[in-house]
């Protein structure tokens, strides 16, 4: 029996959470879900986007499955996702992108893992305006990159490659321009690579890397990079395998881990019952792997892939004009779990 903090989130969050819980429970694994609020839902109930009971639950259970949360653009509260990553030092954001048969994308052979540093860089949240004459005349943002942070994430990526039978790690940077922040990342990349002679090492400049990912994604295996570059490249990778509706991510720290869909709360389709539940279901699959429930995780992976390949019970984002609802797709996946 595992205890997991469950955050149903905002927008389409509660709909896809319902679907993910059904699929996870269909594997036969027993989980005691501790449902907690965050984001807009928590602001409405507690006046706080990250209330103490949610933090306390995650601190106790050390594992969370989280649906997307709405973050106001510009003003308003800071991203709860970023706050959770920083509070629990969830320094590694791991996002697999593996081609799905049956999707309308030009690639069939993508199998890459993006490992993104999750707590530092430009997302450290150190920003301010510079005022003159009562007007914001400029804005400054500070990227913080520490030797320890670089070492932790790059070491995690190499160790992940070794543990998962992967062959190559690509360190992605912009050290030609950002000579300090990206330069330090590359320096540590070269240093850590020497500890892993069994894993091939290469480095790529981020802009060229984005182009190469689109031209021939199969050349990449594990990629490791700083926060902002990782945010962008992992979405690019999601696009290579069929879009955000399919891709999951894990936020891993030394003490705790949080699993989530890569996409947001999709307010444009919230409440319509047509959100694709795959990403959160695949986040559940990653969570089961983390909990040591490998067989159950494999069952979910196979069932999801079979349903998408058949293309009968998939939501309209995957098959325009489809009448299949979130719940129908979840039922089809449950039906394939053996
Ligand atoms: P979004 O990912 O919510 O939506 C982008 C587009 O993809 C929309 O057209 C949406 O309908 C579609 N989409 C997303 N997920 C889908 C799914 N499961 N099935 C079918 N279609 C799907 O990004 P957007 O609109 O930029 O952000 C909305 C809110 O979500 C914002 O408040 C943002 O801050 C938040 N957000 C939260 C994240 C998280 O909690 N991890 C991640 C990204 C955004």
Tab-separated table of C-alpha atoms and ligand atoms in Angstrom:
chain	number	residue	atom	x	y	z
A	1	UNK	CA	0.000	0.000	0.000
A	2	UNK	CA	1.343	3.395	-0.993
A	3	UNK	CA	0.244	6.813	0.246
A	4	UNK	CA	0.213	9.513	-2.404
A	5	UNK	CA	-0.730	13.194	-2.278
A	6	UNK	CA	-3.203	13.826	-5.102
A	7	UNK	CA	-3.647	17.385	-6.399
A	8	UNK	CA	-6.570	17.505	-8.867
A	9	UNK	CA	-5.623	21.048	-9.947
A	10	UNK	CA	-7.485	23.619	-12.026
A	11	UNK	CA	-9.287	23.754	-15.374
A	12	UNK	CA	-9.236	20.284	-16.965
A	13	UNK	CA	-7.273	19.020	-13.920
A	14	UNK	CA	-10.159	17.349	-12.034
A	15	UNK	CA	-11.413	15.637	-15.236
A	16	UNK	CA	-8.061	14.087	-16.144
A	17	UNK	CA	-7.304	13.262	-12.483
A	18	UNK	CA	-10.478	11.170	-12.310
A	19	UNK	CA	-9.352	9.310	-15.457
A	20	UNK	CA	-5.785	8.781	-14.190
A	21	UNK	CA	-6.935	7.445	-10.811
A	22	UNK	CA	-9.239	4.920	-12.525
A	23	UNK	CA	-6.435	3.669	-14.780
A	24	UNK	CA	-3.863	3.452	-11.969
A	25	UNK	CA	-6.284	1.563	-9.717
A	26	UNK	CA	-7.131	-0.841	-12.568
A	27	UNK	CA	-3.545	-2.179	-12.381
A	28	UNK	CA	-4.357	-3.643	-8.965
A	29	UNK	CA	-1.857	-1.486	-7.057
A	30	UNK	CA	-3.335	-0.222	-3.788
A	31	UNK	CA	-2.911	3.472	-3.221
A	32	UNK	CA	-4.330	5.615	-0.459
A	33	UNK	CA	-4.908	8.977	-2.106
A	34	UNK	CA	-4.625	12.063	0.051
A	35	UNK	CA	-6.529	14.695	-1.983
A	36	UNK	CA	-5.238	18.244	-1.552
A	37	UNK	CA	-5.826	21.589	-3.211
A	38	UNK	CA	-3.385	23.962	-4.903
A	39	UNK	CA	-3.611	26.763	-7.476
A	40	UNK	CA	-6.883	28.625	-8.141
A	41	UNK	CA	-8.921	25.917	-6.407
A	42	UNK	CA	-6.922	26.555	-3.220
A	43	UNK	CA	-7.178	30.339	-3.557
A	44	UNK	CA	-10.971	29.971	-3.636
A	45	UNK	CA	-11.047	27.774	-0.516
A	46	UNK	CA	-8.089	28.995	1.583
A	47	UNK	CA	-7.081	32.315	-0.036
A	48	UNK	CA	-3.669	30.751	-0.638
A	49	UNK	CA	-2.504	28.979	-3.834
A	50	UNK	CA	-0.235	26.652	-1.852
A	51	UNK	CA	-1.930	26.069	1.518
A	52	UNK	CA	-0.165	24.452	4.451
A	53	UNK	CA	-2.229	21.191	4.440
A	54	UNK	CA	-1.055	20.517	0.872
A	55	UNK	CA	2.583	21.173	1.733
A	56	UNK	CA	2.278	19.062	4.896
A	57	UNK	CA	0.695	16.154	3.008
A	58	UNK	CA	3.470	16.129	0.398
A	59	UNK	CA	6.116	16.420	3.124
A	60	UNK	CA	4.673	13.322	4.819
A	61	UNK	CA	3.928	11.177	1.754
A	62	UNK	CA	6.983	12.256	-0.284
A	63	UNK	CA	5.175	11.328	-3.504
A	64	UNK	CA	2.568	13.435	-5.318
A	65	UNK	CA	0.528	13.153	-8.492
A	66	UNK	CA	-0.385	16.650	-9.599
A	67	UNK	CA	-2.742	17.857	-12.316
A	68	UNK	CA	-2.071	21.263	-13.951
A	69	UNK	CA	-2.519	24.465	-11.981
A	70	UNK	CA	-3.501	27.849	-13.366
A	71	UNK	CA	-0.885	30.587	-12.973
A	72	UNK	CA	-1.984	34.175	-13.591
A	73	UNK	CA	0.121	35.845	-16.300
A	74	UNK	CA	2.021	39.011	-15.346
A	75	UNK	CA	0.733	40.008	-11.862
A	76	UNK	CA	-0.927	37.765	-9.251
A	77	UNK	CA	0.689	34.970	-7.276
A	78	UNK	CA	3.924	33.217	-8.262
A	79	UNK	CA	3.743	29.841	-9.981
A	80	UNK	CA	2.855	27.141	-7.445
A	81	UNK	CA	4.706	24.629	-9.586
A	82	UNK	CA	7.915	26.624	-9.239
A	83	UNK	CA	7.278	27.129	-5.492
A	84	UNK	CA	6.801	23.364	-4.918
A	85	UNK	CA	9.945	22.541	-6.877
A	86	UNK	CA	11.951	25.009	-4.816
A	87	UNK	CA	10.382	24.163	-1.418
A	88	UNK	CA	11.140	20.434	-1.819
A	89	UNK	CA	14.294	20.899	-3.898
A	90	UNK	CA	12.851	18.844	-6.749
A	91	UNK	CA	15.925	19.643	-8.803
A	92	UNK	CA	15.474	17.184	-11.679
A	93	UNK	CA	12.661	17.497	-14.178
A	94	UNK	CA	12.598	14.335	-16.258
A	95	UNK	CA	10.445	14.274	-19.382
A	96	UNK	CA	10.467	11.236	-21.651
A	97	UNK	CA	9.377	11.644	-25.282
A	98	UNK	CA	8.778	8.276	-26.956
A	99	UNK	CA	6.900	8.071	-30.271
A	100	UNK	CA	3.335	6.766	-30.116
A	101	UNK	CA	2.135	4.658	-33.037
A	102	UNK	CA	-1.066	6.063	-34.488
A	103	UNK	CA	-0.346	9.776	-33.952
A	104	UNK	CA	-0.293	12.306	-36.790
A	105	UNK	CA	3.356	13.344	-36.504
A	106	UNK	CA	6.106	12.874	-39.086
A	107	UNK	CA	8.376	10.859	-36.764
A	108	UNK	CA	8.094	7.278	-35.553
A	109	UNK	CA	11.498	6.829	-33.944
A	110	UNK	CA	11.740	9.472	-31.209
A	111	UNK	CA	13.016	8.118	-27.913
A	112	UNK	CA	14.623	10.869	-25.913
A	113	UNK	CA	14.650	11.986	-22.317
A	114	UNK	CA	15.009	15.647	-21.373
A	115	UNK	CA	16.530	16.212	-17.945
A	116	UNK	CA	15.961	19.829	-16.998
A	117	UNK	CA	17.442	21.632	-13.993
A	118	UNK	CA	14.337	22.635	-12.106
A	119	UNK	CA	15.247	25.111	-9.380
A	120	UNK	CA	17.881	27.561	-10.644
A	121	UNK	CA	18.689	29.588	-13.778
A	122	UNK	CA	16.332	32.318	-14.915
A	123	UNK	CA	13.466	30.638	-13.001
A	124	UNK	CA	15.047	31.459	-9.649
A	125	UNK	CA	12.459	34.270	-9.650
A	126	UNK	CA	14.901	37.113	-8.974
A	127	UNK	CA	13.337	39.881	-11.020
A	128	UNK	CA	12.613	43.551	-10.602
A	129	UNK	CA	11.620	46.656	-12.481
A	130	UNK	CA	13.766	49.750	-12.672
A	131	UNK	CA	11.654	52.849	-12.209
A	132	UNK	CA	12.201	56.396	-13.406
A	133	UNK	CA	9.635	59.174	-13.223
A	134	UNK	CA	7.012	56.782	-11.821
A	135	UNK	CA	7.371	54.486	-14.834
A	136	UNK	CA	8.923	51.040	-15.237
A	137	UNK	CA	11.615	51.895	-17.746
A	138	UNK	CA	13.358	48.528	-17.639
A	139	UNK	CA	13.101	45.058	-16.136
A	140	UNK	CA	15.944	42.879	-14.914
A	141	UNK	CA	16.066	39.144	-14.248
A	142	UNK	CA	18.994	37.324	-12.674
A	143	UNK	CA	19.933	33.763	-13.634
A	144	UNK	CA	21.480	31.843	-10.756
A	145	UNK	CA	23.579	28.826	-11.697
A	146	UNK	CA	25.554	27.152	-8.940
A	147	UNK	CA	28.363	24.632	-9.218
A	148	UNK	CA	26.452	22.312	-6.874
A	149	UNK	CA	23.212	22.675	-8.854
A	150	UNK	CA	25.014	21.890	-12.136
A	151	UNK	CA	26.751	18.904	-10.625
A	152	UNK	CA	23.531	17.502	-9.135
A	153	UNK	CA	21.550	17.681	-12.363
A	154	UNK	CA	24.299	16.540	-14.721
A	155	UNK	CA	25.241	13.682	-12.437
A	156	UNK	CA	21.547	12.735	-12.228
A	157	UNK	CA	21.360	12.651	-16.053
A	158	UNK	CA	24.434	10.429	-16.437
A	159	UNK	CA	23.286	8.107	-13.653
A	160	UNK	CA	19.810	7.951	-15.220
A	161	UNK	CA	21.431	7.009	-18.554
A	162	UNK	CA	23.439	4.266	-16.903
A	163	UNK	CA	20.505	2.882	-14.873
A	164	UNK	CA	18.177	2.851	-17.867
A	165	UNK	CA	20.491	1.332	-20.469
A	166	UNK	CA	20.932	4.568	-22.389
A	167	UNK	CA	24.045	5.295	-24.448
A	168	UNK	CA	24.586	9.043	-24.723
A	169	UNK	CA	24.134	12.275	-22.763
A	170	UNK	CA	23.979	15.620	-24.585
A	171	UNK	CA	24.754	18.687	-22.465
A	172	UNK	CA	22.810	21.631	-23.955
A	173	UNK	CA	24.038	25.188	-23.267
A	174	UNK	CA	24.703	28.642	-24.700
A	175	UNK	CA	28.241	28.988	-23.405
A	176	UNK	CA	29.381	30.967	-26.462
A	177	UNK	CA	27.232	33.940	-25.324
A	178	UNK	CA	26.332	33.296	-21.660
A	179	UNK	CA	29.930	32.672	-20.718
A	180	UNK	CA	29.365	32.546	-16.945
A	181	UNK	CA	26.002	30.831	-16.401
A	182	UNK	CA	26.096	28.487	-19.392
A	183	UNK	CA	29.901	28.314	-19.301
A	184	UNK	CA	29.798	26.876	-15.774
A	185	UNK	CA	27.161	24.328	-16.804
A	186	UNK	CA	29.340	23.130	-19.699
A	187	UNK	CA	32.470	23.039	-17.537
A	188	UNK	CA	30.736	20.796	-14.985
A	189	UNK	CA	29.262	18.730	-17.835
A	190	UNK	CA	32.773	17.887	-19.083
A	191	UNK	CA	33.933	17.153	-15.532
A	192	UNK	CA	31.026	14.820	-14.677
A	193	UNK	CA	31.279	13.029	-18.057
A	194	UNK	CA	34.736	11.761	-17.094
A	195	UNK	CA	33.149	9.754	-14.242
A	196	UNK	CA	30.966	7.898	-16.771
A	197	UNK	CA	33.308	6.494	-19.453
A	198	UNK	CA	30.606	3.965	-20.424
A	199	UNK	CA	28.239	6.781	-21.525
A	200	UNK	CA	28.983	8.846	-24.629
A	201	UNK	CA	29.129	12.600	-23.976
A	202	UNK	CA	28.505	15.453	-26.370
A	203	UNK	CA	27.613	19.110	-25.980
A	204	UNK	CA	25.355	21.225	-28.189
A	205	UNK	CA	24.512	24.916	-28.331
A	206	UNK	CA	20.804	25.280	-27.603
A	207	UNK	CA	19.695	26.950	-30.838
A	208	UNK	CA	21.486	24.441	-33.068
A	209	UNK	CA	20.163	21.697	-30.820
A	210	UNK	CA	16.556	22.820	-31.395
A	211	UNK	CA	17.111	22.629	-35.156
A	212	UNK	CA	18.742	19.187	-34.951
A	213	UNK	CA	15.878	17.890	-32.800
A	214	UNK	CA	13.434	18.806	-35.562
A	215	UNK	CA	15.654	17.536	-38.410
A	216	UNK	CA	16.606	14.181	-36.868
A	217	UNK	CA	15.327	13.610	-33.334
A	218	UNK	CA	16.519	9.994	-33.242
A	219	UNK	CA	20.117	11.206	-32.818
A	220	UNK	CA	19.316	12.273	-29.234
A	221	UNK	CA	19.147	9.979	-26.234
A	222	UNK	CA	19.377	11.773	-22.850
A	223	UNK	CA	19.633	15.585	-22.922
A	224	UNK	CA	20.508	17.654	-19.860
A	225	UNK	CA	20.175	21.409	-19.650
A	226	UNK	CA	19.396	24.456	-17.535
A	227	UNK	CA	15.892	25.489	-16.495
A	228	UNK	CA	14.721	27.807	-19.304
A	229	UNK	CA	16.308	25.833	-22.157
A	230	UNK	CA	14.900	22.638	-20.678
A	231	UNK	CA	11.422	24.101	-20.442
A	232	UNK	CA	11.461	24.984	-24.133
A	233	UNK	CA	13.238	21.902	-25.479
A	234	UNK	CA	11.072	19.480	-23.523
A	235	UNK	CA	7.948	21.043	-25.042
A	236	UNK	CA	9.608	20.784	-28.438
A	237	UNK	CA	10.238	17.104	-27.701
A	238	UNK	CA	6.580	16.692	-26.694
A	239	UNK	CA	5.587	18.121	-30.072
A	240	UNK	CA	7.752	15.532	-31.839
A	241	UNK	CA	5.683	12.695	-30.364
A	242	UNK	CA	2.186	14.149	-30.750
A	243	UNK	CA	1.793	17.131	-28.463
A	244	UNK	CA	1.404	18.182	-24.882
A	245	UNK	CA	-1.687	16.033	-24.322
A	246	UNK	CA	0.531	12.940	-24.384
A	247	UNK	CA	3.608	13.902	-22.397
A	248	UNK	CA	4.353	13.482	-18.704
A	249	UNK	CA	7.100	14.721	-16.437
A	250	UNK	CA	8.631	13.828	-13.091
A	251	UNK	CA	10.058	16.337	-10.632
A	252	UNK	CA	12.588	14.442	-8.593
A	253	UNK	CA	14.433	15.507	-5.469
A	254	UNK	CA	16.632	13.620	-3.024
A	255	UNK	CA	13.687	13.285	-0.580
A	256	UNK	CA	10.476	13.647	-2.586
A	257	UNK	CA	9.069	13.294	-6.101
A	258	UNK	CA	6.098	14.863	-7.873
A	259	UNK	CA	4.613	13.561	-11.119
A	260	UNK	CA	2.585	15.700	-13.512
A	261	UNK	CA	1.268	16.245	-17.020
A	262	UNK	CA	3.455	18.601	-19.029
A	263	UNK	CA	0.496	20.614	-20.346
A	264	UNK	CA	-1.392	23.346	-18.506
A	265	UNK	CA	-4.952	23.637	-17.196
A	266	UNK	CA	-6.379	24.272	-20.709
A	267	UNK	CA	-9.121	26.736	-19.672
A	268	UNK	CA	-10.399	26.794	-23.278
A	269	UNK	CA	-11.689	23.207	-23.016
A	270	UNK	CA	-12.234	22.890	-19.234
A	271	UNK	CA	-15.591	21.370	-18.280
A	272	UNK	CA	-16.263	20.046	-21.802
A	273	UNK	CA	-15.116	16.517	-20.954
A	274	UNK	CA	-12.864	16.307	-24.028
A	275	UNK	CA	-9.394	16.718	-22.482
A	276	UNK	CA	-6.931	14.019	-23.371
A	277	UNK	CA	-6.079	12.192	-20.115
A	278	UNK	CA	-2.937	10.489	-21.510
A	279	UNK	CA	-0.320	12.863	-20.104
A	280	UNK	CA	-1.536	12.533	-16.510
A	281	UNK	CA	-2.017	8.780	-16.924
A	282	UNK	CA	1.596	8.549	-18.156
A	283	UNK	CA	2.635	10.658	-15.157
A	284	UNK	CA	0.931	7.972	-13.053
A	285	UNK	CA	2.960	5.367	-14.926
A	286	UNK	CA	6.187	7.211	-14.061
A	287	UNK	CA	5.020	7.429	-10.447
A	288	UNK	CA	4.447	3.660	-10.293
A	289	UNK	CA	7.960	3.090	-11.660
A	290	UNK	CA	9.289	5.375	-8.921
A	291	UNK	CA	7.322	3.434	-6.287
A	292	UNK	CA	8.902	0.202	-7.505
A	293	UNK	CA	5.642	-0.999	-9.136
A	294	UNK	CA	7.327	-1.750	-12.460
A	295	UNK	CA	4.807	-4.339	-13.650
A	296	UNK	CA	1.863	-2.037	-13.069
A	297	UNK	CA	3.728	0.772	-14.854
A	298	UNK	CA	4.365	-1.439	-17.872
A	299	UNK	CA	0.683	-2.445	-17.956
A	300	UNK	CA	-0.331	1.212	-18.189
A	301	UNK	CA	2.246	2.002	-20.864
A	302	UNK	CA	1.083	-0.905	-23.051
A	303	UNK	CA	-2.617	-0.130	-22.575
A	304	UNK	CA	-2.234	3.580	-23.414
A	305	UNK	CA	-0.145	2.846	-26.492
A	306	UNK	CA	-2.607	0.203	-27.711
A	307	UNK	CA	-5.583	2.572	-27.414
A	308	UNK	CA	-3.761	5.384	-29.228
A	309	UNK	CA	-2.550	3.041	-31.984
A	310	UNK	CA	-6.076	1.669	-32.575
A	311	UNK	CA	-7.380	5.246	-32.769
A	312	UNK	CA	-10.991	4.263	-31.950
A	313	UNK	CA	-11.311	5.730	-28.482
A	314	UNK	CA	-9.168	8.861	-28.565
A	315	UNK	CA	-10.090	12.462	-27.739
A	316	UNK	CA	-10.509	15.111	-30.487
A	317	UNK	CA	-7.001	16.545	-30.056
A	318	UNK	CA	-5.713	13.232	-31.456
A	319	UNK	CA	-8.534	12.624	-33.961
A	320	UNK	CA	-10.343	15.772	-35.102
A	321	UNK	CA	-14.113	15.279	-35.056
A	322	UNK	CA	-13.921	12.420	-32.546
A	323	UNK	CA	-16.827	12.203	-30.064
A	324	UNK	CA	-14.704	10.332	-27.536
A	325	UNK	CA	-14.698	11.926	-24.088
A	326	UNK	CA	-11.982	11.922	-21.421
A	327	UNK	CA	-13.933	9.276	-19.559
A	328	UNK	CA	-14.455	7.105	-22.692
A	329	UNK	CA	-10.732	7.136	-23.387
A	330	UNK	CA	-9.966	6.198	-19.775
A	331	UNK	CA	-12.456	3.303	-20.009
A	332	UNK	CA	-10.796	2.059	-23.212
A	333	UNK	CA	-7.392	2.148	-21.475
A	334	UNK	CA	-8.779	0.341	-18.417
A	335	UNK	CA	-10.206	-2.262	-20.811
A	336	UNK	CA	-6.723	-2.955	-22.180
A	337	UNK	CA	-5.072	-3.472	-18.798
A	338	UNK	CA	-4.302	-7.143	-18.388
B	1	LIG	P1	-2.181	24.668	-21.896
B	1	LIG	O1	-1.198	23.548	-21.970
B	1	LIG	O2	-3.158	24.646	-20.797
B	1	LIG	O3	-3.027	24.710	-23.266
B	1	LIG	C1	-2.411	24.895	-24.556
B	1	LIG	C2	-3.338	24.282	-25.645
B	1	LIG	O4	-3.276	22.853	-25.548
B	1	LIG	C3	-4.816	24.658	-25.445
B	1	LIG	O5	-5.407	24.819	-26.703
B	1	LIG	C4	-5.396	23.446	-24.748
B	1	LIG	O6	-6.775	23.245	-25.002
B	1	LIG	C5	-4.552	22.302	-25.299
B	1	LIG	N1	-4.410	21.219	-24.325
B	1	LIG	C6	-3.634	21.228	-23.204
B	1	LIG	N2	-3.776	20.081	-22.552
B	1	LIG	C7	-4.646	19.319	-23.247
B	1	LIG	C8	-5.193	18.020	-23.079
B	1	LIG	N3	-4.870	17.259	-22.015
B	1	LIG	N4	-6.086	17.581	-23.988
B	1	LIG	C9	-6.406	18.301	-25.041
B	1	LIG	N5	-5.924	19.550	-25.289
B	1	LIG	C10	-5.053	20.049	-24.397
B	1	LIG	O7	-1.344	26.010	-21.906
B	1	LIG	P2	-1.811	27.507	-21.629
B	1	LIG	O8	-3.135	27.766	-22.261
B	1	LIG	O9	-0.647	28.315	-22.033
B	1	LIG	O10	-1.927	27.614	-20.052
B	1	LIG	C11	-3.148	27.542	-19.328
B	1	LIG	C12	-2.834	27.633	-17.841
B	1	LIG	O11	-2.078	26.492	-17.439
B	1	LIG	C13	-1.990	28.862	-17.456
B	1	LIG	O12	-2.490	29.383	-16.264
B	1	LIG	C14	-0.596	28.280	-17.252
B	1	LIG	O13	0.167	29.033	-16.357
B	1	LIG	C15	-0.930	26.919	-16.695
B	1	LIG	N6	0.135	25.912	-16.876
B	1	LIG	C16	0.319	25.035	-15.854
B	1	LIG	C17	1.240	24.030	-15.957
B	1	LIG	C18	1.393	23.058	-14.821
B	1	LIG	O14	0.638	23.125	-13.859
B	1	LIG	N7	2.331	22.153	-14.873
B	1	LIG	C19	2.082	23.879	-17.155
B	1	LIG	C20	1.772	24.817	-18.203
B	1	LIG	C21	0.834	25.811	-18.044
